[in-house]
Protein backbone atom coordinates (compact mmCIF):
# COMPACT_ATOMS: atom_id res chain seq x y z
CA MET A 1 -5.18 1.73 -27.60
CA CYS A 2 -5.33 5.10 -25.79
CA SER A 3 -2.24 7.22 -25.15
CA SER A 4 -2.06 6.13 -21.49
CA ASP A 5 -2.05 2.44 -22.47
CA LEU A 6 0.56 3.05 -25.15
CA VAL A 7 2.91 4.93 -22.81
CA ALA A 8 2.58 2.26 -20.10
CA LYS A 9 3.20 -0.46 -22.70
CA ARG A 10 6.34 1.18 -24.04
CA VAL A 11 7.79 1.93 -20.58
CA ALA A 12 7.14 -1.59 -19.28
CA GLU A 13 8.56 -3.21 -22.41
CA ARG A 14 11.69 -1.04 -22.31
CA ALA A 15 12.21 -1.78 -18.62
CA ALA A 16 11.87 -5.52 -19.24
CA ARG A 17 14.35 -5.29 -22.10
CA LEU A 18 16.96 -3.26 -20.20
CA VAL A 19 16.57 -4.74 -16.68
CA PRO A 20 14.75 -8.07 -17.09
CA ASP A 21 15.45 -9.09 -13.48
CA ALA A 22 14.09 -5.87 -12.00
CA LYS A 23 11.70 -5.87 -9.06
CA ILE A 24 8.81 -3.44 -9.45
CA ILE A 25 7.29 -1.54 -6.51
CA TYR A 26 3.99 0.13 -7.44
CA LEU A 27 2.91 2.76 -4.89
CA VAL A 28 -0.80 3.65 -4.84
CA ARG A 29 -3.13 5.87 -2.82
CA GLU A 30 -6.83 6.70 -2.89
CA PRO A 31 -7.06 7.54 -6.61
CA LEU A 32 -9.06 10.79 -6.49
CA SER A 33 -6.81 12.15 -3.73
CA ARG A 34 -3.78 11.14 -5.79
CA LEU A 35 -5.23 12.87 -8.85
CA ARG A 36 -5.86 16.11 -6.94
CA SER A 37 -2.38 16.00 -5.37
CA HIS A 38 -0.76 15.43 -8.79
CA PHE A 39 -2.69 18.38 -10.23
CA LEU A 40 -1.57 20.63 -7.34
CA MET A 41 2.03 19.53 -7.88
CA LEU A 42 1.82 20.54 -11.55
CA HIS A 43 0.35 23.90 -10.54
CA ARG A 44 3.05 24.52 -7.93
CA SER A 45 5.72 23.57 -10.46
CA GLY A 46 4.38 26.14 -12.91
CA TRP A 47 3.31 23.61 -15.57
CA GLN A 48 -0.43 23.94 -15.00
CA THR A 49 -2.42 27.17 -14.78
CA LYS A 50 -6.03 26.20 -15.53
CA SER A 51 -8.70 24.90 -13.17
CA LEU A 52 -9.02 21.21 -12.39
CA ALA A 53 -12.37 21.01 -14.20
CA ARG A 54 -10.96 22.51 -17.41
CA CYS A 55 -7.97 20.18 -17.34
CA LEU A 56 -10.16 17.10 -16.87
CA GLY A 57 -12.28 18.17 -19.83
CA ARG A 58 -9.34 18.14 -22.24
CA ARG A 59 -8.80 15.51 -24.90
CA PRO A 60 -6.62 13.53 -24.82
CA GLU A 61 -6.99 13.01 -21.11
CA PRO A 62 -4.34 14.66 -18.94
CA ARG A 63 -1.55 12.46 -17.64
CA PHE A 64 -2.41 13.25 -14.02
CA LEU A 65 -5.74 11.48 -14.56
CA GLN A 66 -4.24 8.55 -16.45
CA ALA A 67 -1.78 7.94 -13.61
CA SER A 68 -4.72 7.14 -11.29
CA LEU A 69 -5.93 4.36 -13.60
CA TYR A 70 -4.07 1.80 -11.53
CA ALA A 71 -5.26 -1.44 -13.10
CA THR A 72 -4.73 -0.10 -16.62
CA GLN A 73 -1.18 0.95 -15.75
CA LEU A 74 -0.28 -2.22 -13.86
CA ALA A 75 -1.66 -4.54 -16.55
CA GLU A 76 1.26 -3.72 -18.85
CA TRP A 77 3.81 -4.41 -16.11
CA THR A 78 2.26 -7.79 -15.28
CA ARG A 79 2.49 -8.61 -18.97
CA CYS A 80 6.23 -7.92 -18.95
CA PHE A 81 7.23 -9.10 -15.46
CA PRO A 82 6.19 -12.17 -13.41
CA ALA A 83 3.83 -11.51 -10.50
CA GLU A 84 6.44 -12.46 -7.89
CA ARG A 85 8.58 -9.50 -8.98
CA ILE A 86 5.82 -6.91 -8.56
CA LEU A 87 4.82 -5.49 -5.16
CA VAL A 88 1.86 -3.11 -4.73
CA ILE A 89 2.15 -0.85 -1.67
CA GLU A 90 -0.37 1.68 -0.36
CA SER A 91 1.01 5.10 0.57
CA SER A 92 -1.40 5.14 3.53
CA ALA A 93 0.38 2.06 4.90
CA LEU A 94 3.68 3.94 4.76
CA GLU A 95 2.00 6.70 6.77
CA THR A 96 0.25 4.61 9.44
CA ARG A 97 2.38 1.43 9.54
CA ARG A 98 5.70 2.68 8.24
CA GLN A 99 8.11 0.24 9.86
CA GLU A 100 5.95 -2.79 9.10
CA THR A 101 5.51 -1.67 5.50
CA LEU A 102 9.20 -0.92 4.99
CA ARG A 103 10.02 -4.33 6.42
CA ARG A 104 7.78 -5.85 3.74
CA VAL A 105 9.48 -3.77 1.04
CA PHE A 106 12.98 -4.71 2.22
CA ALA A 107 12.06 -8.40 2.33
CA PHE A 108 10.69 -8.14 -1.22
CA LEU A 109 13.97 -6.56 -2.36
CA GLY A 110 16.04 -9.23 -0.63
CA VAL A 111 17.83 -6.84 1.75
CA ASN A 112 17.92 -6.70 5.55
CA PRO A 113 14.27 -6.34 6.62
CA ASP A 114 15.31 -5.10 10.07
CA PHE A 115 17.15 -2.02 8.81
CA ARG A 116 16.22 1.17 10.71
CA SER A 117 17.02 4.84 10.17
CA VAL A 118 15.99 8.10 11.85
CA LEU A 119 15.31 9.41 8.34
CA PHE A 120 12.27 7.12 8.16
CA ARG A 121 10.46 9.72 10.30
CA HIS A 122 11.09 12.54 7.84
CA ARG A 123 8.24 13.66 5.56
CA GLN A 124 8.75 15.55 2.30
CA ASN A 125 6.42 17.52 0.05
CA VAL A 126 3.77 18.11 2.72
CA THR A 127 0.95 19.96 0.94
CA ARG A 128 0.41 22.65 3.57
CA HIS A 129 4.08 23.64 3.34
CA GLN A 130 4.01 24.14 -0.42
CA VAL A 131 3.96 27.53 -2.15
CA HIS A 132 1.78 28.13 -5.21
CA PRO A 133 3.64 30.42 -7.61
CA SER A 134 2.27 33.58 -9.18
CA ALA A 135 2.73 34.20 -12.92
CA LEU A 136 6.17 35.66 -12.21
CA GLY A 137 6.92 32.77 -9.88
CA ARG A 138 6.16 30.30 -12.67
CA ARG A 139 8.61 32.08 -14.96
CA ILE A 140 11.24 31.89 -12.22
CA LEU A 141 10.64 28.15 -11.82
CA ARG A 142 11.20 27.66 -15.55
CA SER A 143 14.39 29.76 -15.58
CA LEU A 144 17.69 28.07 -16.38
CA PRO A 145 19.17 28.44 -12.86
CA MET A 146 16.13 26.76 -11.27
CA ARG A 147 16.08 23.97 -13.85
CA VAL A 148 19.77 23.32 -13.22
CA ALA A 149 19.22 23.37 -9.44
CA ALA A 150 16.39 20.84 -9.80
CA ARG A 151 18.75 18.48 -11.64
CA VAL A 152 21.85 18.77 -9.45
CA LEU A 153 20.56 19.33 -5.91
CA PRO A 154 19.25 16.55 -3.66
CA ASN A 155 15.47 16.65 -3.67
CA PRO A 156 15.06 17.75 0.00
CA LEU A 157 17.47 20.65 -0.54
CA PHE A 158 15.79 21.78 -3.77
CA TYR A 159 12.38 21.48 -2.06
CA HIS A 160 13.41 24.05 0.58
CA LEU A 161 15.25 26.26 -1.93
CA ARG A 162 12.18 26.38 -4.15
CA ASN A 163 9.92 27.50 -1.30
CA VAL A 164 12.38 30.20 -0.19
CA VAL A 165 12.78 31.55 -3.74
CA LEU A 166 9.03 31.55 -4.37
CA ALA A 167 8.02 33.10 -1.03
CA PRO A 168 7.82 36.67 -2.48
CA PHE A 169 6.17 35.38 -5.65
CA SER A 170 3.33 33.25 -4.32
CA GLY A 171 -0.14 33.20 -5.81
CA ALA A 172 -3.56 31.73 -5.15
CA SER A 173 -4.28 28.01 -5.11
CA PRO A 174 -5.97 26.71 -8.30
CA ASP A 175 -9.71 26.13 -8.57
CA MET A 176 -10.30 22.51 -7.58
CA THR A 177 -14.11 22.45 -7.73
CA LEU A 178 -15.95 19.89 -9.85
CA THR A 179 -19.65 19.64 -10.59
CA ALA A 180 -21.49 16.83 -8.81
CA ASP A 181 -22.04 14.97 -12.10
CA VAL A 182 -18.39 15.19 -13.15
CA GLU A 183 -17.12 14.08 -9.75
CA ALA A 184 -19.60 11.18 -9.61
CA ALA A 185 -18.55 9.96 -13.07
CA LEU A 186 -14.90 10.29 -12.14
CA ARG A 187 -15.38 8.38 -8.88
CA ASP A 188 -17.21 5.58 -10.73
CA ARG A 189 -14.39 5.23 -13.21
CA LEU A 190 -11.69 5.22 -10.54
CA ARG A 191 -13.70 2.77 -8.41
CA ASP A 192 -13.77 0.35 -11.32
CA GLU A 193 -9.99 0.64 -11.67
CA VAL A 194 -9.53 -0.09 -7.95
CA ALA A 195 -11.81 -3.14 -8.19
CA ARG A 196 -9.75 -4.46 -11.11
CA LEU A 197 -6.51 -3.78 -9.22
CA ARG A 198 -7.77 -5.76 -6.22
CA ALA A 199 -8.70 -8.65 -8.49
CA MET A 200 -5.30 -8.54 -10.20
CA THR A 201 -3.27 -8.49 -6.99
CA GLY A 202 -5.46 -10.43 -4.56
CA GLU A 203 -4.83 -7.61 -2.07
CA GLU A 204 -7.58 -5.89 -0.05
CA LEU A 205 -5.96 -2.43 -0.37
CA PRO A 206 -8.33 -0.85 2.16
CA GLY A 207 -6.81 2.63 1.83
CA LEU A 208 -8.05 2.93 -1.76
CA GLY A 209 -11.65 3.41 -0.66
């Protein structure tokens, strides 16, 4: 069993032990886009400094790749929870059909499916608004005051604080290029995971490519 499988197994088993009646919502997006976005998040947070290609070549595989192995991850949850308590939602559906998708989520949770809020129009963590830190910026992000702020502040407030603090300490975006062979192999692997996910859920999941 690889490290990704083992982590998923332990998390699912612990969740089933602590909250056996839990309902699981699994949010997915086109897996290569999700992988790239996760890598950029790690870079912006100061926890990743190498290129995407170098990170993907590491062994064991980086977590940001393992998190795009949807069928592998979900398999452990379906082993621990009945299918009727697991809902797979595409992030693209939240973008293009937000109210309809939220209605489905609320119905799954057993709460008022007709609930509305103006906050449903608010978007967070938009990539083009994010600041990539320089070397000094990464040290600032890891400082005690920023770590405390990340724990105690609401996420939207910390999101804006982080960008303001890092504005004078921004750096270049990381190298995201992959060779044609590496990208083709990666796409094949992720395509297989999507096919397995569709078979597991019986959902078309058109936004996954």
